[in-house]
Structure formats: C-alpha cells, structure tokens
mmCIF file of C-alpha atoms and ligand atoms in Angstrom:
data_model
loop_
_atom_site.group_PDB
_atom_site.id
_atom_site.type_symbol
_atom_site.label_atom_id
_atom_site.label_comp_id
_atom_site.label_asym_id
_atom_site.label_seq_id
_atom_site.Cartn_x
_atom_site.Cartn_y
_atom_site.Cartn_z
ATOM 1 C CA MET U 110 -48.104 -21.857 42.321
ATOM 2 C CA ALA U 111 -47.107 -25.501 42.354
ATOM 3 C CA HIS U 112 -49.004 -28.166 40.459
ATOM 4 C CA ILE U 113 -51.331 -30.211 42.656
ATOM 5 C CA PHE U 114 -51.550 -33.898 41.852
ATOM 6 C CA LEU U 115 -54.565 -36.160 42.213
ATOM 7 C CA ALA U 116 -52.344 -38.629 44.088
ATOM 8 C CA SER U 117 -48.584 -38.935 43.739
ATOM 9 C CA PRO U 118 -45.910 -41.179 45.278
ATOM 10 C CA HIS U 119 -45.081 -40.167 48.840
ATOM 11 C CA MET U 120 -41.946 -41.779 50.243
ATOM 12 C CA SER U 121 -41.291 -41.838 53.982
ATOM 13 C CA ASP U 122 -39.544 -38.862 55.580
ATOM 14 C CA GLU U 123 -37.306 -41.355 57.379
ATOM 15 C CA GLY U 124 -35.969 -42.829 54.123
ATOM 16 C CA TYR U 125 -36.974 -46.425 54.961
ATOM 17 C CA GLU U 126 -37.390 -47.271 51.279
ATOM 18 C CA LYS U 127 -33.792 -46.246 50.489
ATOM 19 C CA GLU U 128 -32.437 -48.313 53.366
ATOM 20 C CA TYR U 129 -34.089 -51.465 52.068
ATOM 21 C CA ILE U 130 -32.877 -50.782 48.544
ATOM 22 C CA LYS U 131 -29.370 -50.058 49.802
ATOM 23 C CA GLU U 132 -29.317 -53.359 51.633
ATOM 24 C CA ALA U 133 -30.311 -55.124 48.423
ATOM 25 C CA PHE U 134 -27.461 -53.368 46.588
ATOM 26 C CA ASP U 135 -24.928 -54.120 49.298
ATOM 27 C CA THR U 136 -25.754 -57.827 49.280
ATOM 28 C CA ASN U 137 -26.106 -57.867 45.465
ATOM 29 C CA TRP U 138 -29.668 -59.183 45.786
ATOM 30 C CA ILE U 139 -30.756 -56.888 42.960
ATOM 31 C CA ALA U 140 -32.203 -59.950 41.315
ATOM 32 C CA PRO U 141 -33.625 -62.481 41.005
ATOM 33 C CA LEU U 142 -35.159 -62.581 44.476
ATOM 34 C CA GLY U 143 -33.794 -61.846 47.912
ATOM 35 C CA LYS U 144 -34.867 -60.981 51.409
ATOM 36 C CA ASN U 145 -37.138 -58.019 50.641
ATOM 37 C CA VAL U 146 -39.658 -60.044 48.664
ATOM 38 C CA ASN U 147 -40.147 -62.649 51.382
ATOM 39 C CA GLU U 148 -40.160 -60.052 54.148
ATOM 40 C CA PHE U 149 -42.632 -57.848 52.290
ATOM 41 C CA GLU U 150 -45.047 -60.778 52.006
ATOM 42 C CA LYS U 151 -44.565 -61.663 55.657
ATOM 43 C CA GLU U 152 -45.057 -58.090 56.852
ATOM 44 C CA MET U 153 -48.174 -57.650 54.723
ATOM 45 C CA LYS U 154 -49.648 -60.910 56.063
ATOM 46 C CA GLU U 155 -49.014 -59.723 59.604
ATOM 47 C CA TYR U 156 -50.481 -56.300 58.926
ATOM 48 C CA LEU U 157 -53.662 -57.604 57.312
ATOM 49 C CA GLY U 158 -54.016 -60.866 59.191
ATOM 50 C CA CYS U 159 -54.302 -63.214 56.232
ATOM 51 C CA GLN U 160 -53.030 -66.710 55.568
ATOM 52 C CA SER U 161 -50.917 -66.467 52.434
ATOM 53 C CA ALA U 162 -49.581 -63.760 50.156
ATOM 54 C CA VAL U 163 -47.514 -63.724 46.966
ATOM 55 C CA ALA U 164 -45.810 -60.525 45.764
ATOM 56 C CA LEU U 165 -46.265 -59.931 42.040
ATOM 57 C CA SER U 166 -45.383 -57.421 39.343
ATOM 58 C CA ALA U 167 -48.848 -55.803 39.359
ATOM 59 C CA GLY U 168 -52.327 -55.915 40.799
ATOM 60 C CA THR U 169 -53.558 -56.918 37.357
ATOM 61 C CA ALA U 170 -51.263 -59.967 37.432
ATOM 62 C CA ALA U 171 -52.735 -60.822 40.840
ATOM 63 C CA ILE U 172 -56.282 -60.821 39.438
ATOM 64 C CA HIS U 173 -55.138 -62.952 36.520
ATOM 65 C CA LEU U 174 -53.544 -65.560 38.780
ATOM 66 C CA ALA U 175 -56.568 -65.571 41.117
ATOM 67 C CA LEU U 176 -58.687 -66.527 38.100
ATOM 68 C CA LYS U 177 -56.116 -69.198 37.128
ATOM 69 C CA SER U 178 -56.111 -70.532 40.664
ATOM 70 C CA ILE U 179 -59.894 -70.874 40.603
ATOM 71 C CA GLY U 180 -59.554 -72.734 37.311
ATOM 72 C CA ILE U 181 -61.340 -70.257 35.019
ATOM 73 C CA LYS U 182 -61.414 -71.554 31.471
ATOM 74 C CA GLN U 183 -62.615 -70.507 28.053
ATOM 75 C CA GLY U 184 -66.342 -69.802 27.992
ATOM 76 C CA ASP U 185 -66.767 -69.609 31.791
ATOM 77 C CA ILE U 186 -68.920 -66.790 33.152
ATOM 78 C CA VAL U 187 -67.344 -64.371 35.643
ATOM 79 C CA PHE U 188 -69.442 -61.727 37.398
ATOM 80 C CA CYS U 189 -67.561 -58.441 37.810
ATOM 81 C CA GLN U 190 -68.453 -55.060 39.260
ATOM 82 C CA SER U 191 -69.140 -52.662 36.393
ATOM 83 C CA LEU U 192 -68.027 -49.440 38.066
ATOM 84 C CA THR U 193 -64.261 -49.975 38.269
ATOM 85 C CA PHE U 194 -60.944 -49.556 36.492
ATOM 86 C CA SER U 195 -60.603 -51.852 33.462
ATOM 87 C CA ALA U 196 -57.832 -53.847 35.177
ATOM 88 C CA SER U 197 -60.500 -55.550 37.329
ATOM 89 C CA ALA U 198 -62.102 -57.040 34.229
ATOM 90 C CA ASN U 199 -59.329 -57.404 31.634
ATOM 91 C CA PRO U 200 -57.819 -60.613 33.106
ATOM 92 C CA ILE U 201 -61.191 -62.376 32.603
ATOM 93 C CA THR U 202 -60.618 -62.016 28.885
ATOM 94 C CA TYR U 203 -56.974 -63.212 29.153
ATOM 95 C CA GLU U 204 -58.494 -66.624 29.938
ATOM 96 C CA LYS U 205 -61.170 -66.237 27.247
ATOM 97 C CA ALA U 206 -63.863 -66.297 29.912
ATOM 98 C CA ILE U 207 -66.978 -64.137 29.632
ATOM 99 C CA PRO U 208 -67.482 -61.115 31.899
ATOM 100 C CA VAL U 209 -70.997 -60.263 33.034
ATOM 101 C CA PHE U 210 -71.079 -56.826 34.621
ATOM 102 C CA ILE U 211 -72.991 -56.064 37.809
ATOM 103 C CA ASP U 212 -74.379 -52.656 38.707
ATOM 104 C CA SER U 213 -73.488 -50.626 41.788
ATOM 105 C CA ASP U 214 -75.400 -50.127 44.973
ATOM 106 C CA LYS U 215 -77.055 -46.751 44.856
ATOM 107 C CA ASP U 216 -75.805 -45.657 48.241
ATOM 108 C CA ASN U 217 -72.483 -47.466 48.395
ATOM 109 C CA TRP U 218 -71.116 -47.170 44.796
ATOM 110 C CA ASN U 219 -69.688 -50.718 44.853
ATOM 111 C CA MET U 220 -71.394 -53.943 43.741
ATOM 112 C CA SER U 221 -75.074 -54.048 44.593
ATOM 113 C CA PRO U 222 -76.022 -57.179 46.564
ATOM 114 C CA GLU U 223 -79.510 -56.967 44.997
ATOM 115 C CA ALA U 224 -78.125 -56.846 41.466
ATOM 116 C CA LEU U 225 -75.782 -59.732 42.318
ATOM 117 C CA LYS U 226 -78.738 -61.810 43.565
ATOM 118 C CA LYS U 227 -80.603 -60.997 40.378
ATOM 119 C CA ALA U 228 -77.587 -62.030 38.292
ATOM 120 C CA PHE U 229 -77.432 -65.413 40.058
ATOM 121 C CA GLU U 230 -81.153 -65.849 39.250
ATOM 122 C CA VAL U 231 -80.665 -64.917 35.600
ATOM 123 C CA TYR U 232 -77.649 -67.243 35.297
ATOM 124 C CA LYS U 233 -78.985 -70.078 37.430
ATOM 125 C CA ASP U 234 -78.487 -72.619 34.631
ATOM 126 C CA ASN U 235 -75.012 -71.358 33.796
ATOM 127 C CA LEU U 236 -73.598 -70.196 37.113
ATOM 128 C CA PRO U 237 -70.473 -68.007 37.174
ATOM 129 C CA LYS U 238 -67.150 -69.579 38.144
ATOM 130 C CA ALA U 239 -66.090 -66.484 40.111
ATOM 131 C CA VAL U 240 -67.278 -63.088 41.314
ATOM 132 C CA ILE U 241 -65.027 -60.002 41.334
ATOM 133 C CA VAL U 242 -66.016 -57.246 43.760
ATOM 134 C CA VAL U 243 -64.130 -53.937 44.107
ATOM 135 C CA HIS U 244 -63.669 -51.478 47.000
ATOM 136 C CA LEU U 245 -63.596 -48.253 45.002
ATOM 137 C CA TYR U 246 -61.653 -45.241 46.203
ATOM 138 C CA GLY U 247 -61.040 -46.995 49.517
ATOM 139 C CA MET U 248 -64.742 -47.320 50.286
ATOM 140 C CA SER U 249 -65.697 -50.804 51.424
ATOM 141 C CA ALA U 250 -68.245 -52.772 49.417
ATOM 142 C CA LYS U 251 -71.045 -54.493 51.343
ATOM 143 C CA ILE U 252 -68.608 -57.342 51.461
ATOM 144 C CA ASP U 253 -70.357 -59.474 54.091
ATOM 145 C CA GLU U 254 -73.603 -59.539 52.084
ATOM 146 C CA ILE U 255 -71.739 -60.188 48.826
ATOM 147 C CA LYS U 256 -69.773 -62.995 50.453
ATOM 148 C CA ASN U 257 -72.945 -64.615 51.798
ATOM 149 C CA ILE U 258 -74.548 -64.626 48.369
ATOM 150 C CA CYS U 259 -71.424 -66.188 46.817
ATOM 151 C CA GLN U 260 -71.305 -68.837 49.539
ATOM 152 C CA GLU U 261 -74.954 -69.676 48.982
ATOM 153 C CA TYR U 262 -74.057 -70.563 45.383
ATOM 154 C CA ASN U 263 -70.657 -71.942 46.305
ATOM 155 C CA VAL U 264 -68.876 -69.550 43.933
ATOM 156 C CA PRO U 265 -65.397 -68.205 44.812
ATOM 157 C CA LEU U 266 -65.077 -64.499 45.548
ATOM 158 C CA ILE U 267 -62.164 -62.324 44.377
ATOM 159 C CA GLU U 268 -61.863 -59.052 46.235
ATOM 160 C CA ASP U 269 -60.172 -56.288 44.261
ATOM 161 C CA ALA U 270 -58.744 -54.229 47.112
ATOM 162 C CA ALA U 271 -56.269 -52.401 44.833
ATOM 163 C CA GLU U 272 -57.631 -49.056 46.038
ATOM 164 C CA SER U 273 -58.540 -49.982 49.599
ATOM 165 C CA LEU U 274 -55.374 -51.208 51.296
ATOM 166 C CA GLY U 275 -55.856 -50.513 55.000
ATOM 167 C CA THR U 276 -59.628 -50.077 54.876
ATOM 168 C CA ILE U 277 -61.290 -51.927 57.746
ATOM 169 C CA TYR U 278 -64.852 -53.210 57.469
ATOM 170 C CA LYS U 279 -66.550 -54.532 60.606
ATOM 171 C CA GLY U 280 -63.179 -55.056 62.249
ATOM 172 C CA GLN U 281 -61.516 -56.841 59.329
ATOM 173 C CA TYR U 282 -59.229 -55.561 56.553
ATOM 174 C CA THR U 283 -60.600 -55.470 53.009
ATOM 175 C CA GLY U 284 -58.818 -58.018 50.858
ATOM 176 C CA THR U 285 -59.127 -60.712 53.544
ATOM 177 C CA PHE U 286 -62.845 -61.487 53.161
ATOM 178 C CA GLY U 287 -62.806 -63.103 49.738
ATOM 179 C CA ASP U 288 -61.199 -66.404 48.752
ATOM 180 C CA TYR U 289 -58.618 -64.186 47.071
ATOM 181 C CA GLY U 290 -57.723 -60.541 47.689
ATOM 182 C CA ILE U 291 -55.776 -58.282 45.390
ATOM 183 C CA ILE U 292 -53.713 -55.234 46.259
ATOM 184 C CA SER U 293 -51.768 -52.856 44.048
ATOM 185 C CA PHE U 294 -48.675 -50.714 44.620
ATOM 186 C CA ASN U 295 -49.033 -48.768 41.396
ATOM 187 C CA GLY U 296 -47.735 -45.180 41.330
ATOM 188 C CA ASN U 297 -50.842 -43.395 42.566
ATOM 189 C CA LYS U 298 -52.139 -45.945 45.086
ATOM 190 C CA ILE U 299 -52.073 -45.217 48.827
ATOM 191 C CA ILE U 300 -48.625 -46.776 49.044
ATOM 192 C CA THR U 301 -46.482 -47.480 46.009
ATOM 193 C CA SER U 302 -43.483 -49.625 45.237
ATOM 194 C CA SER U 303 -43.158 -47.792 41.869
ATOM 195 C CA GLY U 304 -45.335 -50.563 40.481
ATOM 196 C CA GLY U 305 -46.327 -53.958 41.802
ATOM 197 C CA GLY U 306 -49.076 -55.965 43.387
ATOM 198 C CA MET U 307 -49.849 -58.771 45.773
ATOM 199 C CA ILE U 308 -52.323 -61.596 45.880
ATOM 200 C CA LEU U 309 -53.745 -62.619 49.245
ATOM 201 C CA VAL U 310 -55.064 -66.148 49.494
ATOM 202 C CA ASN U 311 -57.675 -66.913 52.123
ATOM 203 C CA ALA U 312 -59.288 -69.858 50.348
ATOM 204 C CA GLU U 313 -59.137 -73.406 51.672
ATOM 205 C CA ASN U 314 -55.639 -74.896 51.331
ATOM 206 C CA ALA U 315 -54.308 -71.360 51.042
ATOM 207 C CA GLU U 316 -50.657 -72.375 51.371
ATOM 208 C CA GLU U 317 -50.897 -74.895 48.556
ATOM 209 C CA LYS U 318 -52.746 -72.463 46.304
ATOM 210 C CA ALA U 319 -50.193 -69.731 47.013
ATOM 211 C CA LYS U 320 -47.404 -72.150 46.064
ATOM 212 C CA LYS U 321 -49.052 -72.843 42.744
ATOM 213 C CA ILE U 322 -49.503 -69.108 42.134
ATOM 214 C CA LEU U 323 -45.817 -68.570 42.893
ATOM 215 C CA TYR U 324 -44.963 -71.344 40.407
ATOM 216 C CA TRP U 325 -47.046 -69.776 37.624
ATOM 217 C CA SER U 326 -45.604 -66.337 38.387
ATOM 218 C CA THR U 327 -42.034 -67.573 37.869
ATOM 219 C CA GLN U 328 -42.464 -69.225 34.449
ATOM 220 C CA ALA U 329 -43.867 -72.531 35.749
ATOM 221 C CA ARG U 330 -40.533 -74.295 36.198
ATOM 222 C CA ASP U 331 -40.869 -77.848 37.398
ATOM 223 C CA ALA U 332 -38.548 -79.205 40.082
ATOM 224 C CA ALA U 333 -35.753 -80.410 37.820
ATOM 225 C CA ARG U 334 -32.151 -79.345 37.238
ATOM 226 C CA HIS U 335 -32.835 -78.688 33.577
ATOM 227 C CA TYR U 336 -35.580 -76.331 32.444
ATOM 228 C CA GLN U 337 -38.692 -78.461 32.374
ATOM 229 C CA HIS U 338 -42.263 -77.269 32.000
ATOM 230 C CA THR U 339 -45.565 -79.065 32.210
ATOM 231 C CA GLU U 340 -47.638 -75.877 32.272
ATOM 232 C CA ILE U 341 -47.632 -72.404 30.707
ATOM 233 C CA GLY U 342 -46.053 -69.878 33.051
ATOM 234 C CA TYR U 343 -45.836 -66.109 33.443
ATOM 235 C CA ASN U 344 -43.170 -63.601 34.353
ATOM 236 C CA TYR U 345 -45.187 -61.973 37.113
ATOM 237 C CA ARG U 346 -42.931 -62.026 40.197
ATOM 238 C CA MET U 347 -42.029 -58.862 42.097
ATOM 239 C CA SER U 348 -38.348 -57.893 42.098
ATOM 240 C CA ASN U 349 -36.308 -57.505 45.275
ATOM 241 C CA ILE U 350 -35.731 -53.778 44.641
ATOM 242 C CA VAL U 351 -39.420 -53.113 44.163
ATOM 243 C CA ALA U 352 -40.211 -55.092 47.322
ATOM 244 C CA GLY U 353 -37.708 -52.938 49.228
ATOM 245 C CA ILE U 354 -39.661 -49.809 48.329
ATOM 246 C CA GLY U 355 -42.873 -51.603 49.291
ATOM 247 C CA ARG U 356 -41.507 -52.566 52.718
ATOM 248 C CA GLY U 357 -40.503 -48.974 53.430
ATOM 249 C CA GLN U 358 -43.924 -47.743 52.349
ATOM 250 C CA LEU U 359 -45.764 -50.262 54.507
ATOM 251 C CA LYS U 360 -44.146 -48.614 57.525
ATOM 252 C CA VAL U 361 -45.957 -45.363 56.704
ATOM 253 C CA LEU U 362 -49.269 -46.844 55.548
ATOM 254 C CA ASN U 363 -51.077 -45.936 58.774
ATOM 255 C CA GLN U 364 -49.753 -42.393 58.522
ATOM 256 C CA ARG U 365 -50.971 -42.123 54.907
ATOM 257 C CA ILE U 366 -54.408 -43.403 55.928
ATOM 258 C CA GLU U 367 -54.637 -40.688 58.593
ATOM 259 C CA GLN U 368 -53.611 -38.059 56.029
ATOM 260 C CA LYS U 369 -56.111 -39.295 53.440
ATOM 261 C CA ARG U 370 -58.874 -39.331 56.042
ATOM 262 C CA ALA U 371 -58.001 -35.776 57.074
ATOM 263 C CA ILE U 372 -58.275 -34.688 53.425
ATOM 264 C CA TYR U 373 -61.721 -36.285 53.207
ATOM 265 C CA SER U 374 -62.810 -34.549 56.425
ATOM 266 C CA TYR U 375 -61.517 -31.213 55.173
ATOM 267 C CA TYR U 376 -63.585 -31.467 51.996
ATOM 268 C CA LYS U 377 -66.624 -32.648 53.906
ATOM 269 C CA GLU U 378 -66.464 -29.668 56.224
ATOM 270 C CA ALA U 379 -65.710 -27.203 53.414
ATOM 271 C CA PHE U 380 -68.689 -28.334 51.319
ATOM 272 C CA LYS U 381 -71.183 -28.776 54.134
ATOM 273 C CA ASP U 382 -73.239 -25.772 53.050
ATOM 274 C CA ILE U 383 -73.369 -26.693 49.369
ATOM 275 C CA ASP U 384 -76.429 -28.907 49.012
ATOM 276 C CA ASP U 385 -75.477 -29.980 45.495
ATOM 277 C CA ILE U 386 -72.329 -31.770 46.737
ATOM 278 C CA GLU U 387 -72.437 -35.166 48.394
ATOM 279 C CA MET U 388 -69.196 -36.707 49.619
ATOM 280 C CA MET U 389 -68.644 -40.381 48.800
ATOM 281 C CA PRO U 390 -70.648 -42.232 51.443
ATOM 282 C CA LEU U 391 -68.748 -43.977 54.222
ATOM 283 C CA SER U 392 -70.731 -46.243 56.502
ATOM 284 C CA ASP U 393 -70.351 -46.543 60.269
ATOM 285 C CA ASP U 394 -69.204 -50.129 59.668
ATOM 286 C CA GLU U 395 -65.956 -49.069 58.056
ATOM 287 C CA ARG U 396 -62.729 -47.213 58.655
ATOM 288 C CA SER U 397 -61.981 -46.208 55.062
ATOM 289 C CA ASN U 398 -58.458 -45.466 53.808
ATOM 290 C CA CYS U 399 -60.090 -42.587 51.817
ATOM 291 C CA TRP U 400 -57.697 -43.182 48.908
ATOM 292 C CA LEU U 401 -59.465 -40.683 46.642
ATOM 293 C CA SER U 402 -61.967 -38.237 48.098
ATOM 294 C CA SER U 403 -64.784 -38.314 45.576
ATOM 295 C CA ILE U 404 -68.046 -36.434 45.290
ATOM 296 C CA GLN U 405 -71.414 -36.676 43.604
ATOM 297 C CA LEU U 406 -73.294 -33.645 42.334
ATOM 298 C CA LYS U 407 -77.076 -33.622 42.491
ATOM 299 C CA PRO U 408 -78.519 -34.275 39.008
ATOM 300 C CA ASP U 409 -80.101 -30.808 38.921
ATOM 301 C CA SER U 410 -76.967 -28.977 40.115
ATOM 302 C CA LYS U 411 -76.154 -26.029 37.856
ATOM 303 C CA VAL U 412 -72.461 -26.788 38.336
ATOM 304 C CA LYS U 413 -71.467 -29.962 36.496
ATOM 305 C CA PRO U 414 -68.485 -32.273 37.068
ATOM 306 C CA LEU U 415 -66.797 -30.908 33.965
ATOM 307 C CA ASP U 416 -67.058 -27.343 35.335
ATOM 308 C CA ILE U 417 -65.166 -28.431 38.446
ATOM 309 C CA MET U 418 -62.520 -30.338 36.490
ATOM 310 C CA VAL U 419 -61.952 -27.444 34.074
ATOM 311 C CA ALA U 420 -61.813 -24.811 36.846
ATOM 312 C CA LEU U 421 -59.212 -26.877 38.703
ATOM 313 C CA GLU U 422 -57.227 -27.586 35.548
ATOM 314 C CA GLU U 423 -56.996 -23.841 34.821
ATOM 315 C CA ASN U 424 -55.287 -23.546 38.187
ATOM 316 C CA ASP U 425 -52.896 -26.397 37.474
ATOM 317 C CA ILE U 426 -54.780 -28.764 39.790
ATOM 318 C CA GLU U 427 -55.493 -32.340 38.798
ATOM 319 C CA SER U 428 -58.863 -34.069 39.266
ATOM 320 C CA ARG U 429 -60.666 -36.716 37.269
ATOM 321 C CA PRO U 430 -64.007 -38.291 36.516
ATOM 322 C CA ILE U 431 -65.349 -41.319 38.351
ATOM 323 C CA TRP U 432 -64.435 -44.566 36.536
ATOM 324 C CA LYS U 433 -66.514 -45.062 33.430
ATOM 325 C CA PRO U 434 -68.457 -48.299 33.999
ATOM 326 C CA MET U 435 -67.313 -51.378 32.091
ATOM 327 C CA HIS U 436 -70.777 -52.009 30.606
ATOM 328 C CA LEU U 437 -70.457 -48.629 28.861
ATOM 329 C CA GLN U 438 -66.965 -49.300 27.478
ATOM 330 C CA PRO U 439 -66.668 -49.922 23.732
ATOM 331 C CA VAL U 440 -64.370 -52.901 24.339
ATOM 332 C CA PHE U 441 -66.987 -54.670 26.496
ATOM 333 C CA HIS U 442 -70.039 -53.528 24.587
ATOM 334 C CA ASP U 443 -71.148 -57.095 23.753
ATOM 335 C CA CYS U 444 -71.137 -58.167 27.413
ATOM 336 C CA ASP U 445 -74.251 -58.659 29.502
ATOM 337 C CA PHE U 446 -75.038 -56.247 32.325
ATOM 338 C CA ILE U 447 -77.305 -56.813 35.311
ATOM 339 C CA THR U 448 -78.955 -53.971 37.188
ATOM 340 C CA THR U 449 -81.936 -53.445 39.450
ATOM 341 C CA ALA U 450 -82.164 -49.745 38.581
ATOM 342 C CA GLU U 451 -85.267 -48.664 36.717
ATOM 343 C CA ASP U 452 -85.838 -45.067 37.521
ATOM 344 C CA VAL U 453 -82.539 -43.446 36.623
ATOM 345 C CA THR U 454 -82.293 -43.280 32.853
ATOM 346 C CA ILE U 455 -79.589 -40.919 31.718
ATOM 347 C CA SER U 456 -78.769 -39.920 28.225
ATOM 348 C CA ASN U 457 -75.832 -37.872 27.026
ATOM 349 C CA GLU U 458 -73.225 -37.662 24.305
ATOM 350 C CA GLU U 459 -70.606 -39.529 26.259
ATOM 351 C CA ILE U 460 -72.610 -42.645 27.135
ATOM 352 C CA GLY U 461 -75.724 -42.596 25.021
ATOM 353 C CA SER U 462 -78.804 -43.848 26.831
ATOM 354 C CA ASP U 463 -78.346 -45.936 29.956
ATOM 355 C CA THR U 464 -80.325 -47.078 32.951
ATOM 356 C CA SER U 465 -77.961 -47.895 35.777
ATOM 357 C CA TYR U 466 -76.739 -46.583 39.095
ATOM 358 C CA SER U 467 -73.120 -46.912 37.989
ATOM 359 C CA GLY U 468 -73.817 -44.826 34.873
ATOM 360 C CA GLN U 469 -75.393 -42.196 37.064
ATOM 361 C CA LEU U 470 -72.431 -42.179 39.442
ATOM 362 C CA PHE U 471 -70.124 -41.711 36.450
ATOM 363 C CA GLU U 472 -72.281 -38.924 35.069
ATOM 364 C CA HIS U 473 -72.399 -36.894 38.282
ATOM 365 C CA GLY U 474 -69.103 -37.694 40.000
ATOM 366 C CA VAL U 475 -65.631 -36.184 40.399
ATOM 367 C CA CYS U 476 -62.489 -37.479 42.145
ATOM 368 C CA LEU U 477 -60.898 -34.553 43.966
ATOM 369 C CA PRO U 478 -57.171 -34.060 44.564
ATOM 370 C CA SER U 479 -56.180 -36.419 47.376
ATOM 371 C CA ASP U 480 -52.423 -36.139 47.354
ATOM 372 C CA THR U 481 -50.955 -36.622 50.826
ATOM 373 C CA LYS U 482 -48.278 -34.016 50.048
ATOM 374 C CA MET U 483 -50.898 -31.265 49.893
ATOM 375 C CA THR U 484 -50.710 -28.485 52.460
ATOM 376 C CA MET U 485 -53.592 -26.767 54.229
ATOM 377 C CA ASP U 486 -53.103 -23.872 51.811
ATOM 378 C CA ASP U 487 -53.487 -26.225 48.863
ATOM 379 C CA LEU U 488 -56.738 -27.599 50.268
ATOM 380 C CA GLU U 489 -58.026 -24.113 50.870
ATOM 381 C CA ARG U 490 -57.154 -23.110 47.311
ATOM 382 C CA ILE U 491 -58.979 -26.121 45.893
ATOM 383 C CA THR U 492 -62.130 -25.706 47.945
ATOM 384 C CA THR U 493 -62.239 -21.948 47.289
ATOM 385 C CA ILE U 494 -62.139 -22.564 43.545
ATOM 386 C CA ILE U 495 -64.879 -25.180 43.749
ATOM 387 C CA LYS U 496 -67.117 -23.193 46.080
ATOM 388 C CA GLY U 497 -66.658 -20.170 43.807
ATOM 389 C CA LEU U 498 -68.533 -22.011 41.060
ATOM 390 C CA TRP U 499 -71.725 -21.759 43.110
ATOM 391 C CA LYS U 500 -71.414 -18.016 43.683
HETATM 392 C C1 PLP X 236 -54.934 -49.934 40.139
HETATM 393 C C2 PLP X 236 -56.037 -50.894 40.041
HETATM 394 C C3 PLP X 236 -55.842 -52.199 39.560
HETATM 395 C C4 PLP X 236 -54.584 -52.662 38.906
HETATM 396 O O1 PLP X 236 -53.451 -52.609 39.630
HETATM 397 P P1 PLP X 236 -52.025 -52.540 38.870
HETATM 398 O O2 PLP X 236 -51.056 -52.759 39.968
HETATM 399 O O3 PLP X 236 -51.940 -51.178 38.263
HETATM 400 O O4 PLP X 236 -52.000 -53.603 37.846
HETATM 401 C C5 PLP X 236 -56.901 -53.080 39.606
HETATM 402 N N1 PLP X 236 -58.099 -52.705 40.054
HETATM 403 C C6 PLP X 236 -58.347 -51.455 40.495
HETATM 404 C C7 PLP X 236 -59.706 -51.142 41.001
HETATM 405 C C8 PLP X 236 -57.328 -50.504 40.484
HETATM 406 O O5 PLP X 236 -57.589 -49.265 40.887
#
C-alpha cells in the first residue's frame, strides 16, 4: 500500500503552475524578477484584503524583516508564543533581541490572552518592542483579544499565519489583523511554491514600510548607478519561477481548504465514540483552513500519542507530535516564560518537570495525516488503525 504523507505538495489538476513557469521561460524572466512576483503579491493582496505585501524567499525571512521594520534592536524584549515551530522565534535572536515565551490558551492552543496580560504586567518597566502570535495548524488565535492588549500598550503585533493561510476569523483573514502578517509557501503548507514566504503589512504607512522591506530584501541597494549601500541588506526576495508556482497554487487554495476541512470532519466523525480523543478545537468565530488535523488525548488515556505514531508508522503512514514548546527547547532554555497555568504539572523524560498548558498540549497531542491527496480508503485505513488501539 502506498505511503501516506502528513502533508505533501499538491499541484493543481489544471496545471496552472506550469503555465506560469512556462511563461517565465518563454519571456526569459527566469531571474531576477518578472511579472509573476508582482502579480503574486497583487493577487494575494486581493484575496486577503490587505494593504501591502512583499514576496520573499521564506516565511522565516518575513518574520525577520517584520522585526527589522519595527526597529527591533539588541537587548529589546519580544514576546512570542511558546507553542510553535522554532522559525517563529529564531529571527528574534538574529537581531540579538530577547525572546520571552508566552503560554497557550488551554482551550484554543494559541497564545493565551491572560498569560499575555500577565507578561505585560511582569514587564511593565521594560515593555516588549513586539509581540508574535501564531495561528497553529490553521486554528485562529484569539486574535481580537490579543490585538486589543497590544494596542493598550501600544506595542506592534506580528501575526505568524504561516500555517493558517485562508483561515477566516470573525469575517477577516488571519494575517491581516496584526501590524504585520507572515505567510509561508514551504513544501508542506496548505499551498506551496516549493519554498517561499510573504510579508503582509497592515501597519500605518504600510506602503512606505513595504518599500523599505523590499529594499532590505534585495541587498539594500541605494538609488545610484553604482552599487552604493547605506544599510546592511539581505538576499530574501522571491524568484519569478517560485512566484509562478505560488500564483498557480493560489488558484486552488479554496479547493485545498475544502479538502482539509473535509479531512478534519472525517476524523471528527470517526472518533466521536472514543472519549479519550479530542479534536483540535475550532470556535464558531472561525472558518479554519484545517491545515493539520490534530488531536489531544485525555491525560488518563491508556493509548498514548507515541502508540498512535508508532502504529501508523508500521503501516507506512506519517504523523507527528505537536510542536515542542520553545520554553522547553534546549536552545532557548535561558529565556523567560510566562504562564497562568498552575494545576497542570507534568513530568516525563522528554521535558522534565513543567507547569504549562503548552507543555501539556505537547505531551498529549498528535498531528494526524492531513494530505489533500488522500483518498477515502486512506482515511478509513488510518482511522481503523487508530480506533483499533482502543479495542
Ligand atoms: C513553516 C512555518 C514558519 C516558517 O516558514 P518558512 O517558509 O519555512 O520559513 C514559521 N512559522 C510557523 C508557525 C511555521 O509553521
């Protein structure tokens, strides 16, 4: 039987991506720029309804340039969601700023508004210069509450929407709430350009800020015939070929969202009689893109996440743990962490002793296969294997 991926690239049946690439070949706009890059930005702005967008080489580069745009410098504090992929936090250290990690909401998985409020209290004499919130697995954070808290303290908000492209919260796309939004087109994201990212700018003077970001992303060349530089630049721009793939993929984004949502619904229905399994919680306020269908097992479940992952692996099916929180990562072990959790101490070999909601989510969670190329038979195979563990 064929290998089942967690999430793999899924090009359009119509071959849109190839058409855009072919056009780039035919006009020799392989590099440096060309029509696809500008059109991709324009089409994404129209899709999401945001002011400015700059296409970059990666989502990580987009977070880095958002921090640059805010003016983050050495020694500045940046609050960042703890439960996330390391790429949300790494760029803070590129600028020698100091990450302070914030715990998750116990029923939403993303940044806890209560913990964020507490962090602002704790750091009231040394306020952060930015806050980074993430919409994990396509599930929207409580972004309106988070945004209000940031506005109260007049601190810019960066929204890491790398996993949530197309998720709508209270009628608005994730990535367009914060002063800056970040999306990723990495290989396993809901749409992929083979690799790439985009920064969305919604802050005041968005156009001007986007121009500066574009300047940094193309080696900070001043307007002069010779090569003149007054600032340090980066080689972060998206190529015209990559943008061509992205444009083709954007045409099927809505279709992919429907497929991902159907996968989530299938799992939800299949596991409805297993009390130990809770699907990742989606609120009535959102239309999630359901990028990765993830579950939590009750702490006293006899079946553990590892049992599920191993049983699937034996059948050549890929799954993976929930992100290991940043405050539990060796590389960030000196960083401060703010939580409001008190009653959820966990202790195991992997993480030692910890009192946090994010640690608990890591301990009890699994990301299930969410590949849009899966068939009904594949989904039945997966759920039969998992349900069999409770027999
Ligand atoms: C994928 C991802 C990124 C990084 O995007 P790249 O395009 O791979 O650099 C950042 N944050 C989160 C939450 C991600 O999942």
